[in-house]
Short mmCIF file of C-alpha atoms in Angstrom, two decimals:
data_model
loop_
_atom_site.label_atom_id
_atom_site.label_comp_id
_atom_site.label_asym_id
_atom_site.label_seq_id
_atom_site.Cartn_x
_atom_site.Cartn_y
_atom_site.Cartn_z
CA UNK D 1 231.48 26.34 122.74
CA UNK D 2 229.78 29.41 121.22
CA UNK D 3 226.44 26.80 120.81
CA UNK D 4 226.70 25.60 124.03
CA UNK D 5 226.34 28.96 125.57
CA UNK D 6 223.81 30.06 123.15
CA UNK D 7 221.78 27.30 124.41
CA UNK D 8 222.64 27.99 128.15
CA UNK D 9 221.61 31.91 127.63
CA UNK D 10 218.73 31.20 126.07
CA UNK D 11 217.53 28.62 128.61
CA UNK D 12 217.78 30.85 131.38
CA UNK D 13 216.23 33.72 129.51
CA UNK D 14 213.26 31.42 129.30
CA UNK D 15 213.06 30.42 132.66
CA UNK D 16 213.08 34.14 133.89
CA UNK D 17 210.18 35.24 131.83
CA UNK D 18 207.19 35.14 134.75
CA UNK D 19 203.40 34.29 134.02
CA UNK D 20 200.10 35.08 136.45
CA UNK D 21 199.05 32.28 138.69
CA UNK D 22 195.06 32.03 138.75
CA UNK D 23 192.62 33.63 140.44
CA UNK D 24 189.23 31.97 142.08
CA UNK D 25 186.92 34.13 144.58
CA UNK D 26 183.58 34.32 146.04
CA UNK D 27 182.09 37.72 145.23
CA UNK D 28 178.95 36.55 147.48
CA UNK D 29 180.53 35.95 150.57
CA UNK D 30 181.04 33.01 152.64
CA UNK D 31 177.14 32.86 154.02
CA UNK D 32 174.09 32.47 151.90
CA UNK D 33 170.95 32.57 153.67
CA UNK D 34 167.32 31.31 152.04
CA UNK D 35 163.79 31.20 153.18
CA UNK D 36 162.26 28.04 154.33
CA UNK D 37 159.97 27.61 151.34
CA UNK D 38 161.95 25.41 148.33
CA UNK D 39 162.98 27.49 145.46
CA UNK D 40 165.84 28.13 142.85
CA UNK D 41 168.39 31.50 142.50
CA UNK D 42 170.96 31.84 140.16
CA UNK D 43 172.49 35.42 142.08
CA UNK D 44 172.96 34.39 145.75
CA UNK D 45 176.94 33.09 144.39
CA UNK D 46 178.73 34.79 141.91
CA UNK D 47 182.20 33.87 140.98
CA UNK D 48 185.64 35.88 139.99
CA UNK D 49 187.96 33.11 138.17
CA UNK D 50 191.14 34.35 136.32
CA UNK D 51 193.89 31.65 134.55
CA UNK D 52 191.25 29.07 135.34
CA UNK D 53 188.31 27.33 135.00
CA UNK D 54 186.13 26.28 137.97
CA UNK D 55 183.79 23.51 139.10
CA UNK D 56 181.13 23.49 141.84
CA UNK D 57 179.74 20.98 144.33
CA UNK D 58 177.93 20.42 147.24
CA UNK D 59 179.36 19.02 149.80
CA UNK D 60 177.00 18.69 152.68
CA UNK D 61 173.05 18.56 152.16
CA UNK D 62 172.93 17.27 149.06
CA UNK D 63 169.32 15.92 150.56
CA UNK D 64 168.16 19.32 150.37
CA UNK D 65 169.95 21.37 148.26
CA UNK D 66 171.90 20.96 144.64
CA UNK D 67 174.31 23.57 142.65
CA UNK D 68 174.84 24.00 139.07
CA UNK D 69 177.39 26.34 137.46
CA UNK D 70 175.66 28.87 135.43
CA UNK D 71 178.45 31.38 133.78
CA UNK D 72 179.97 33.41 136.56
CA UNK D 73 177.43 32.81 139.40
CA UNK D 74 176.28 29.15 140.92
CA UNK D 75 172.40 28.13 140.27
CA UNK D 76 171.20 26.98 143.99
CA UNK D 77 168.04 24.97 144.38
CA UNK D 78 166.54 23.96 147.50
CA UNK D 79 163.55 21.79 148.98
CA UNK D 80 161.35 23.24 151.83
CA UNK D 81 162.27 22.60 155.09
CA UNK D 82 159.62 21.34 156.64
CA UNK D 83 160.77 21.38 160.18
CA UNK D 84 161.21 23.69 163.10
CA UNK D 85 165.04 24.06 163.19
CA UNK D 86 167.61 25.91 160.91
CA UNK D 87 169.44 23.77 158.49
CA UNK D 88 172.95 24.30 156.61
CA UNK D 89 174.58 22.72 153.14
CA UNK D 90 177.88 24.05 152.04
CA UNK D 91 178.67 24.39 148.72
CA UNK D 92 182.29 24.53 147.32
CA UNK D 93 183.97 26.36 144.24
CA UNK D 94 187.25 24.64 143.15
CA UNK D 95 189.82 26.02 140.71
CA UNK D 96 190.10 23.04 137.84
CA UNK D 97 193.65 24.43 137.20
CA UNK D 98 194.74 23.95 140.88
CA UNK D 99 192.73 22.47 143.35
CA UNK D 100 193.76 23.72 146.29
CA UNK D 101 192.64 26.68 145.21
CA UNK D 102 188.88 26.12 146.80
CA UNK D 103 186.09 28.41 148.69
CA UNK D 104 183.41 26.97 150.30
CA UNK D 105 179.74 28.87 151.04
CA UNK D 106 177.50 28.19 153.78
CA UNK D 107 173.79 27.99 152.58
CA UNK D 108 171.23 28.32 155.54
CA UNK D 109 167.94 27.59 155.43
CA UNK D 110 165.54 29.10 157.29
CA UNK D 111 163.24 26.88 159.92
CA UNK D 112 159.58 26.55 158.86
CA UNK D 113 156.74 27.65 161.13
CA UNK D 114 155.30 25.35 163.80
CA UNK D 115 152.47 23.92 162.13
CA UNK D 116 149.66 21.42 163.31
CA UNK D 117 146.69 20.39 160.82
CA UNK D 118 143.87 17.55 161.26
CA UNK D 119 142.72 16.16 158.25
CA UNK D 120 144.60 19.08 156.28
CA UNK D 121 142.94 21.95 157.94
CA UNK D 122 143.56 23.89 161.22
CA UNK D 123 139.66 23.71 162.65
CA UNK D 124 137.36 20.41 162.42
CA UNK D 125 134.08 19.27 163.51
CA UNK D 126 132.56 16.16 164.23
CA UNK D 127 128.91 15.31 165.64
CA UNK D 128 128.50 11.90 167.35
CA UNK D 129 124.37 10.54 168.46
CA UNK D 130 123.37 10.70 171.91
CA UNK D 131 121.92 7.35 172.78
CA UNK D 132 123.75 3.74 170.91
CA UNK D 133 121.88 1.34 168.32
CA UNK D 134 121.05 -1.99 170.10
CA UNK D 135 124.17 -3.41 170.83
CA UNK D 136 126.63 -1.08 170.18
CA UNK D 137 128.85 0.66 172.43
CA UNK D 138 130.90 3.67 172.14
CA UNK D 139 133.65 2.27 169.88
CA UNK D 140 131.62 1.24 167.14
CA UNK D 141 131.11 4.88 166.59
CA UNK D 142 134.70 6.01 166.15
CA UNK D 143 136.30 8.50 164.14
CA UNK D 144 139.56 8.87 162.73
CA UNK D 145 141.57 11.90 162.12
CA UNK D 146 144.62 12.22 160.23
CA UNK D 147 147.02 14.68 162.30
CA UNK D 148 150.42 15.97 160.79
CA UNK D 149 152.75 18.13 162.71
CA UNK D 150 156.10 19.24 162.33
CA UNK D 151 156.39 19.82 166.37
CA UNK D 152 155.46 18.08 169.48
CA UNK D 153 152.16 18.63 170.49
CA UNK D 154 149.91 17.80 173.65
CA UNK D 155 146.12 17.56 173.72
CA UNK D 156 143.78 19.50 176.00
CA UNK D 157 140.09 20.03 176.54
CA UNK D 158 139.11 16.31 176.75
CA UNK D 159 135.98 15.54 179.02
CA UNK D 160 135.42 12.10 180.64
CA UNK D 161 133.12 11.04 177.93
CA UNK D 162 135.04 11.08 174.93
CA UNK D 163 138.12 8.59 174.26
CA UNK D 164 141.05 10.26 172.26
CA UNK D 165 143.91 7.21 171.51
CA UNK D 166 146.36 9.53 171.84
CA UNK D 167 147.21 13.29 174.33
CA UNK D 168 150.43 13.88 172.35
CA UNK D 169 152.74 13.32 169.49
CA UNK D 170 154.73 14.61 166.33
CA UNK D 171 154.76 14.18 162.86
CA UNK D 172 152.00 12.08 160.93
CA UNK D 173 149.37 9.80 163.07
CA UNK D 174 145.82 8.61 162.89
CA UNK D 175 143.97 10.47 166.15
CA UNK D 176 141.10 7.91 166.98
CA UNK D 177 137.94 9.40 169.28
CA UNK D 178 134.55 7.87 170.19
CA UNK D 179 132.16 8.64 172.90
CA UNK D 180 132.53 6.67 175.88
CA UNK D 181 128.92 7.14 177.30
CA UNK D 182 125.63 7.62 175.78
CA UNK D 183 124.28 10.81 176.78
CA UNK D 184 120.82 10.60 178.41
CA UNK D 185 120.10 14.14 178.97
CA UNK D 186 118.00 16.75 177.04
CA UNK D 187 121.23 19.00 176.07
CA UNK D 188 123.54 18.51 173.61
CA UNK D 189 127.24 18.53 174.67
CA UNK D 190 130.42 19.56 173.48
CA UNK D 191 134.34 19.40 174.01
CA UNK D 192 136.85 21.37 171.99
CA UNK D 193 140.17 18.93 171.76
CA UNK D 194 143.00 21.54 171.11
CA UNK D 195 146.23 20.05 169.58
CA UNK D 196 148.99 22.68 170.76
CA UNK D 197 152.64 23.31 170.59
CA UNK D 198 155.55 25.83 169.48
CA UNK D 199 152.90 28.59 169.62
CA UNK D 200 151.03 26.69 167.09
CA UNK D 201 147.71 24.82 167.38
CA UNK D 202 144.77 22.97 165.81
CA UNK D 203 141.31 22.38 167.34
CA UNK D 204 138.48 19.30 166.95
CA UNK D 205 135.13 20.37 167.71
CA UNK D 206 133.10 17.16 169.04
CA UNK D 207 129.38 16.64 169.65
CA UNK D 208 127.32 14.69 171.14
CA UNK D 209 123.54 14.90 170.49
CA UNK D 210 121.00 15.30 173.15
CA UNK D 211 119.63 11.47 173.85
CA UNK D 212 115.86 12.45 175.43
CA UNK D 213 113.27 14.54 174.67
CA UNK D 214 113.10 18.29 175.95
CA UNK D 215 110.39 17.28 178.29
CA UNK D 216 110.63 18.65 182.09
CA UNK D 217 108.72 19.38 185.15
CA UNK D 218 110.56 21.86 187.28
CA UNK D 219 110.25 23.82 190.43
CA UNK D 220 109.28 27.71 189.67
CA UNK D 221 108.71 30.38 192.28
CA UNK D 222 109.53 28.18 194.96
CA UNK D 223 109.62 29.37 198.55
CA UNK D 224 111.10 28.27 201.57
CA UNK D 225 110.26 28.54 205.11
CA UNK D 226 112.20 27.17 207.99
CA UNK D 227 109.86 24.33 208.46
CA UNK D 228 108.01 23.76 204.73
CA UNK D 229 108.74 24.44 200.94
CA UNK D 230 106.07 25.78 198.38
CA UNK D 231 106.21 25.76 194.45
CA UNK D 232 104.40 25.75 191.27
CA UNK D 233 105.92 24.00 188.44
CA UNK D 234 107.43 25.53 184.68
CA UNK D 235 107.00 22.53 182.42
CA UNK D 236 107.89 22.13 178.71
CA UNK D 237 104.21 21.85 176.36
CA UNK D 238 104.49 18.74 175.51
CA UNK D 239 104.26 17.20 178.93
CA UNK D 240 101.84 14.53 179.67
CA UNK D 241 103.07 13.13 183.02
CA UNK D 242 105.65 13.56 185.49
CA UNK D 243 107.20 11.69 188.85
CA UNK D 244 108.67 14.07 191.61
CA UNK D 245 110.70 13.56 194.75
CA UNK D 246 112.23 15.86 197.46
CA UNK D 247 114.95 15.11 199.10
CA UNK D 248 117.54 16.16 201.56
CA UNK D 249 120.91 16.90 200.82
CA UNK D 250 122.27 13.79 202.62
CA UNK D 251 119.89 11.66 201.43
CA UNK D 252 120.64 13.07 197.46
CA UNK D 253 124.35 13.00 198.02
CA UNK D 254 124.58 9.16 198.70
CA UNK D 255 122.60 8.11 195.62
CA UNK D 256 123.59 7.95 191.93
CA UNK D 257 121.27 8.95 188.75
CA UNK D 258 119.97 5.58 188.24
CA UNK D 259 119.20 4.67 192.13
CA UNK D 260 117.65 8.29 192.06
CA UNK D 261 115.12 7.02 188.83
CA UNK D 262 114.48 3.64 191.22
CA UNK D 263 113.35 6.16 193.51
CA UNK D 264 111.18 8.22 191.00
CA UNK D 265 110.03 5.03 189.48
CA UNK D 266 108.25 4.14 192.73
CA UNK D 267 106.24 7.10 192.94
CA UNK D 268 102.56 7.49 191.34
CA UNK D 269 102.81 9.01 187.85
CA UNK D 270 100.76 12.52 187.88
CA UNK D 271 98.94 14.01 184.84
CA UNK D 272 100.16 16.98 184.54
CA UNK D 273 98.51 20.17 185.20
CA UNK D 274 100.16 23.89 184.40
CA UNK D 275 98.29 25.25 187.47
CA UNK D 276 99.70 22.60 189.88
CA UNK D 277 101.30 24.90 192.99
CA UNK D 278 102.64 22.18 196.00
CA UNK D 279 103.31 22.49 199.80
CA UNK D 280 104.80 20.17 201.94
CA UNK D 281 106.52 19.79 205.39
CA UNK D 282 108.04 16.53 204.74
CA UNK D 283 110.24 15.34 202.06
CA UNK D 284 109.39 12.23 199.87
CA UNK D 285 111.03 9.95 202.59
CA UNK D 286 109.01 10.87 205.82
CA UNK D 287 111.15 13.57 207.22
CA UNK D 288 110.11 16.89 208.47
CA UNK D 289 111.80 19.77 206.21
CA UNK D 290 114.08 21.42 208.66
CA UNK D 291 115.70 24.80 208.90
CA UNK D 292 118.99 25.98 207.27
CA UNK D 293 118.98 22.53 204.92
CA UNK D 294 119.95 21.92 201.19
CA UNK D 295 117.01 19.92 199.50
CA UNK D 296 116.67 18.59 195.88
CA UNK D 297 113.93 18.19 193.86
CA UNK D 298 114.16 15.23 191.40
CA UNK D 299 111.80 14.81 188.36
CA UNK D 300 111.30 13.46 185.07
CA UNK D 301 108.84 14.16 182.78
CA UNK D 302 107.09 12.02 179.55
CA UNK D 303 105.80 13.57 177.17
CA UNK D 304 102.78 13.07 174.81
CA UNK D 305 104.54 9.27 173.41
CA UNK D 306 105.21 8.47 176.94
CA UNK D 307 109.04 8.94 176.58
CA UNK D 308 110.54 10.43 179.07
CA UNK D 309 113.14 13.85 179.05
CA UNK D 310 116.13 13.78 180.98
CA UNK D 311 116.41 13.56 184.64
CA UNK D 312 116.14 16.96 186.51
CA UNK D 313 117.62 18.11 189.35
CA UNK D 314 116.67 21.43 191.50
CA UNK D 315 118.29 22.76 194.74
CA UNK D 316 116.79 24.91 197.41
CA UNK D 317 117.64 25.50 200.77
CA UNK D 318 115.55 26.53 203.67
CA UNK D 319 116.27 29.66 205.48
CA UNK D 320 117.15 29.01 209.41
CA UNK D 321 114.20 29.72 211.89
CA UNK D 322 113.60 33.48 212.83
CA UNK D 323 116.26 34.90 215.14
CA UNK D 324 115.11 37.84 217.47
CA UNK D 325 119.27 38.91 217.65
CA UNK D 326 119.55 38.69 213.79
CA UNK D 327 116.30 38.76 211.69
CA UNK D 328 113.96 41.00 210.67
CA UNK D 329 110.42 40.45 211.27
CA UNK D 330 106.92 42.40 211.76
CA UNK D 331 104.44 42.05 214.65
CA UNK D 332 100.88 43.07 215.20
CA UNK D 333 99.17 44.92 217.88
CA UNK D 334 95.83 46.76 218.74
CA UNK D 335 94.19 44.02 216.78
CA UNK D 336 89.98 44.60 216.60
CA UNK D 337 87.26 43.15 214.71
CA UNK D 338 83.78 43.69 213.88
CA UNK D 339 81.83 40.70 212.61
CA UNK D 340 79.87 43.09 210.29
CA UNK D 341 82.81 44.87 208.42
CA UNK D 342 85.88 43.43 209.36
CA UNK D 343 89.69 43.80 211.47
CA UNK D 344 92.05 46.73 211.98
CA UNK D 345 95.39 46.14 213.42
CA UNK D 346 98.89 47.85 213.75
CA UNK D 347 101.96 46.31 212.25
CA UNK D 348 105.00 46.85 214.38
CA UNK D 349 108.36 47.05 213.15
CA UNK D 350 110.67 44.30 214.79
CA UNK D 351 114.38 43.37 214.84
CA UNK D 352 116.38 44.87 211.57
CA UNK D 353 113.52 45.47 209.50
CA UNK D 354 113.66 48.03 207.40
CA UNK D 355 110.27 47.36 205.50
CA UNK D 356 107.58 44.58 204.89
CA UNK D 357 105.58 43.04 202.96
CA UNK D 358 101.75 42.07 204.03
CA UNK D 359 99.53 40.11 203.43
CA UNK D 360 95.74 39.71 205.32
CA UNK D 361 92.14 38.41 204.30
CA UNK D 362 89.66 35.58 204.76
CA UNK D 363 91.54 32.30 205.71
CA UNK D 364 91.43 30.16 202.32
CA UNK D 365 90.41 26.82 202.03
CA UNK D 366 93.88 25.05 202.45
CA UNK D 367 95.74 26.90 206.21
CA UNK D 368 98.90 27.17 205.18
CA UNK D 369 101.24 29.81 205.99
CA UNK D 370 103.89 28.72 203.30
CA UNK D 371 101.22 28.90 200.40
CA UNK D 372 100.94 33.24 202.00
CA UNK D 373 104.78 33.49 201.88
CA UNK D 374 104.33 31.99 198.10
CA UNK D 375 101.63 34.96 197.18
CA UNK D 376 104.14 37.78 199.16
CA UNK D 377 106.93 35.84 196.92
CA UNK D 378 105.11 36.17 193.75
CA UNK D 379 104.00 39.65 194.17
CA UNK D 380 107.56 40.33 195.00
CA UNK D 381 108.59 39.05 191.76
CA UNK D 382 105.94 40.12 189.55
CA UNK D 383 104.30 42.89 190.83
CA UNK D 384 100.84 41.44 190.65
CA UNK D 385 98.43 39.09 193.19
CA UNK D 386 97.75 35.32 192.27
CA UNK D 387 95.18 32.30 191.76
CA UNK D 388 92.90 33.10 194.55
CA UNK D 389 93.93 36.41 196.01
CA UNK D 390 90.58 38.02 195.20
CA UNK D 391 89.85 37.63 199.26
CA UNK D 392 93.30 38.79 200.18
CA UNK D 393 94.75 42.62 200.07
CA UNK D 394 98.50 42.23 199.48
CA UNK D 395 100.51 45.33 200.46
CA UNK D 396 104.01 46.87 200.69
CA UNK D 397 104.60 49.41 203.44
CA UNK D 398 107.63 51.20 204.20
CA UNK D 399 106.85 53.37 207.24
CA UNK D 400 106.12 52.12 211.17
CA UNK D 401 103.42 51.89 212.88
CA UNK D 402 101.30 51.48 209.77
CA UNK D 403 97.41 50.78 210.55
CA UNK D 404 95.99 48.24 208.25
CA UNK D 405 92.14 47.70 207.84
CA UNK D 406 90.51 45.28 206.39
CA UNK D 407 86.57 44.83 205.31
CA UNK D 408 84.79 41.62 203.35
CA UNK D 409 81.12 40.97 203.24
CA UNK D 410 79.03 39.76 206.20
CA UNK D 411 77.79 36.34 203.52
CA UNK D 412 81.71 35.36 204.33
CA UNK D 413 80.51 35.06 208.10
CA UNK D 414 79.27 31.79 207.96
CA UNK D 415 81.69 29.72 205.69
CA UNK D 416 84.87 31.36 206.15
CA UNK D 417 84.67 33.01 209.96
CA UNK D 418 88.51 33.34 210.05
CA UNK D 419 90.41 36.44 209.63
CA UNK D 420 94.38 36.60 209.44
CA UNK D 421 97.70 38.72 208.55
CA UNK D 422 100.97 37.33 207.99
CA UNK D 423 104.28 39.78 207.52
CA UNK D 424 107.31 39.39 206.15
CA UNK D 425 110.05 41.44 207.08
CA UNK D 426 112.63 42.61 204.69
CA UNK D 427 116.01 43.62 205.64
CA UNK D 428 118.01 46.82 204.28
CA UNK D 429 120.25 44.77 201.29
CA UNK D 430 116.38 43.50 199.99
CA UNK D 431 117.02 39.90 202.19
CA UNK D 432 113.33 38.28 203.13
CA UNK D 433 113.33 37.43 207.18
CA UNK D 434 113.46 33.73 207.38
CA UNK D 435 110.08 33.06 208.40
CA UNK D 436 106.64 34.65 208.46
CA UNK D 437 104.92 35.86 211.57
CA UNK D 438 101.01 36.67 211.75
CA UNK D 439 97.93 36.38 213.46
CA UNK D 440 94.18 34.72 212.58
CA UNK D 441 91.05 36.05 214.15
CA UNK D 442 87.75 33.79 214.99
CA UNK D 443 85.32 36.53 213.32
CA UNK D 444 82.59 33.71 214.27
CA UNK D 445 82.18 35.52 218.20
CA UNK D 446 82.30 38.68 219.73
CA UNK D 447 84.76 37.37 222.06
CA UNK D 448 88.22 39.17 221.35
CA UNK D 449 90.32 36.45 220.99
CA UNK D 450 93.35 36.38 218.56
CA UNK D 451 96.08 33.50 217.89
CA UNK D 452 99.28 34.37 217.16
CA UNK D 453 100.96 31.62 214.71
CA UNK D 454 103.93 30.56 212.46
CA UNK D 455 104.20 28.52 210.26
CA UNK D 456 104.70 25.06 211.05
CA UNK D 457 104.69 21.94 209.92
CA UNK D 458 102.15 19.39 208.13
CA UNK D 459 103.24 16.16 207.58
CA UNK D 460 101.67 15.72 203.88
CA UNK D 461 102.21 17.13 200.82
CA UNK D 462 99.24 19.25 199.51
CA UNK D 463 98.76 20.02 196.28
CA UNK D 464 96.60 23.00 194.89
CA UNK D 465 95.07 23.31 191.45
CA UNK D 466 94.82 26.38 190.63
CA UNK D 467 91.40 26.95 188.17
CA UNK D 468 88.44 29.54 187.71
CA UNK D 469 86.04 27.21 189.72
CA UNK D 470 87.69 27.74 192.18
CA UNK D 471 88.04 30.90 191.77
CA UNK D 472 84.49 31.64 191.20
CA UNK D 473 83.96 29.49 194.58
CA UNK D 474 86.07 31.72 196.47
CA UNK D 475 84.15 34.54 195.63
CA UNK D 476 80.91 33.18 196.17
#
């Protein structure tokens, strides 16, 4: 009996005598957070374990991200997100002693940049030739460009004469571009393809050589009256010989580049000559120039090898016909002449004009008022006379009435007998009145009579050459 209760005391002694129960905690917290570049650190989760050991795991995005136990704290290592978005892993502590004693930590990752490159950088550029090798077209020129993003992009900036194979995408793709057309003129041309998305972009510079020559005829200094158009030409140096039409806008508007060479090709090919200045009253199909009208010149030029530039196009449009309600013109009165020293006249201001510009002198060779308006025009422009305004006075009065006089040598008398004046009037803003007004005088009699004129219409083209014979025979 005395055993038995021995044995009973002493078991329940033992039973009463209380030990700790273990301890596992997360000093770190339940949330991590690391950058979106991969990396390793061994301090982002420390660990408090008491009455037990402890393992560690991760339980989601083990793609991304492992854990090792390292002492008290958890060695994390992570890959680099390469997308746009946030990502989370979770990685668990457990108590080896008892294992529902367990914390888990959330590890986020933050989401990379937006991020577009083509063939690895963020800028490229290509150059493609202007005009194909026999019997190639477009494609066989193609170019390839690798293009990783880690968004969605769409393309921009693409002209009609490139072909891209693709105006969006995402992720890694081959971009394939070639020119679609040759390109026949004398400039280069470019496009700028920009790949762009998530504030994020990348750009592919693309050119396409020039496929002629820079070889050109133009218009320069052209004027236009209501009724005719005057010009010289500016011309590259190493012009040879050019074609030239003139055409209305209607006529221009209906035909395409190549119809428009079928056109030049039909017309006589000129030598060309820097002093060339050209009137007309017609266009190149037989139609009388016409007021308040859009006209194009057309050229091409070839240069010393006969190969030609790129076709060139010019607009001009002629002014409508002189309105006594809305222009601003001069007039002439008290006109006299003296066949041994020369005319006097008054110019008379007329409509809104609040100055003019005047030219008078021995009628030239060639009678055409268009060819006086070009002089006025050139003055205008460059403050100085031209080719053969050694018989002409050119002035620019402000003032009305103004008297003008002019004198020339009796020798004129018998080869050029006729006097004139034309005026152009000159509005407040600087505007030119639409046409020029003037007189001519028969210096030939001692009869008084005067012609008022216009100008007006010829139904040829003339063309001038400017040079110092002719000059000199001006002056003779």
């Amino acid at each position: 009996m005395l055993i038995i209760g021995v044995t009973a005391m002493l078991s329940v002694g033992f039973t009463s005598c209380k030990h700790d129960d273990p301890v596992l905690e997360v000093t770190s917290g339940a949330t991590v957070n690391v950058d979106a570049a991969g990396g390793t650190n061994g301090t982002l989760i420390t660990v408090r374990a008491e009455d037990t050991d402890w393992s560690v795991a991760v339980t989601q995005g083990a793609d991304w991200l492992t854990a090792i136990k390292n002492g008290n704290s958890v060695q994390l290592t992570w890959t680099t997100n390469t997308t746009t978005a946030t990502r989370m892993g979770i990685v668990t502590v457990t108590s080896t002693v008892d294992k529902s004693l367990s914390q888990a930590v959330s590890v986020i990752q933050a989401a990379a940049s937006g991020n577009i490159t083509v063939n690895g950088s963020s800028t490229q550029e290509f150059t493609f030739p202007g005009l194909f090798d026999s019997g190639k077209s477009g494609i066989d020129y193609k170019q390839v460009f690798k293009v990783r993003s880690n968004v969605q992009w769409t393309l921009s900036g693409k002209p009609d004469w490139l072909n891209v194979s693709a105006t969006s995408g995402r992720g890694e793709i081959d971009l394939t571009i070639y020119p679609t057309a040759q390109n026949t003129t004398d400039d280069e041309r470019k496009a700028t393809l920009t790949l762009s998305g998530d504030n994020t972009s990348a750009s592919i510079e693309i050119t396409q050589n020039a496929g002629k020559p820079v070889c050109y005829a133009i218009p320069a200094n052209a004027v236009a009256l209501h009724d005719r158009i005057c010009w010289e030409y500016s011309a590259t140096s190493n012009i040879n010989e050019f074609q030239m039409i003139l055409l209305s806008d209607k006529e221009y508007s209906r035909l395409t580049d190549n119809e428009l060479l079928k056109e030049l090709n039909q017309e006589e090919k000129l030598k060309f000559v820097d002093d060339y200045i050209t009137s007309t009253g017609v266009d190149s199909h037989g139609n009388r120039i016409t007021q308040n009208t859009t006209y194009w010149f057309v050229s091409i030029a070839y240069n010393e090898n006969d190969i030609s530039g790129a076709l060139k196009k010019t607009k001009i449009k002629t002014p409508a016909f002189l309105d006594v309600d809305e222009d601003a013109w001069v007039s002439f009165e008290n006109v006299q002449a003296n066949l041994s020293s020369g005319f006097w006249f008054d110019a008379k201001k007329e409509g809104y004009c609040d100055k003019y510009h005047i030219i008078y002198g021995l009628e030239p060779e060639i009678k055409n008022p268009v060819l006086y308006a070009f002089q006025i025009n050139y003055f205008i422009k460059y403050g100085k006379k031209h080719w053969y305004a050694e018989n002409w006075d050119l002035q620019i009065q402000t003032n009305y009435p103004n008297n003008h006089t002019f004198t020339y040598p009796t020798r004129y008398l018998s080869t050029l007998p006729l006097c004139f004046a034309y005026g152009w009037g000159v509005f407040r803003d600087g505007k030119l009145s639409s046409d020029l007004v003037g007189f001519q005088w028969d210096t030939s009699s001692e009869e008084t009579s005067r012609n008022n004129i216009r100008s007006s219409s010829i139904p040829h083209f003339t063309t001038i050459t400017r040079s110092e014979e002719r000059a000199k025979r001006m002056q003779r």
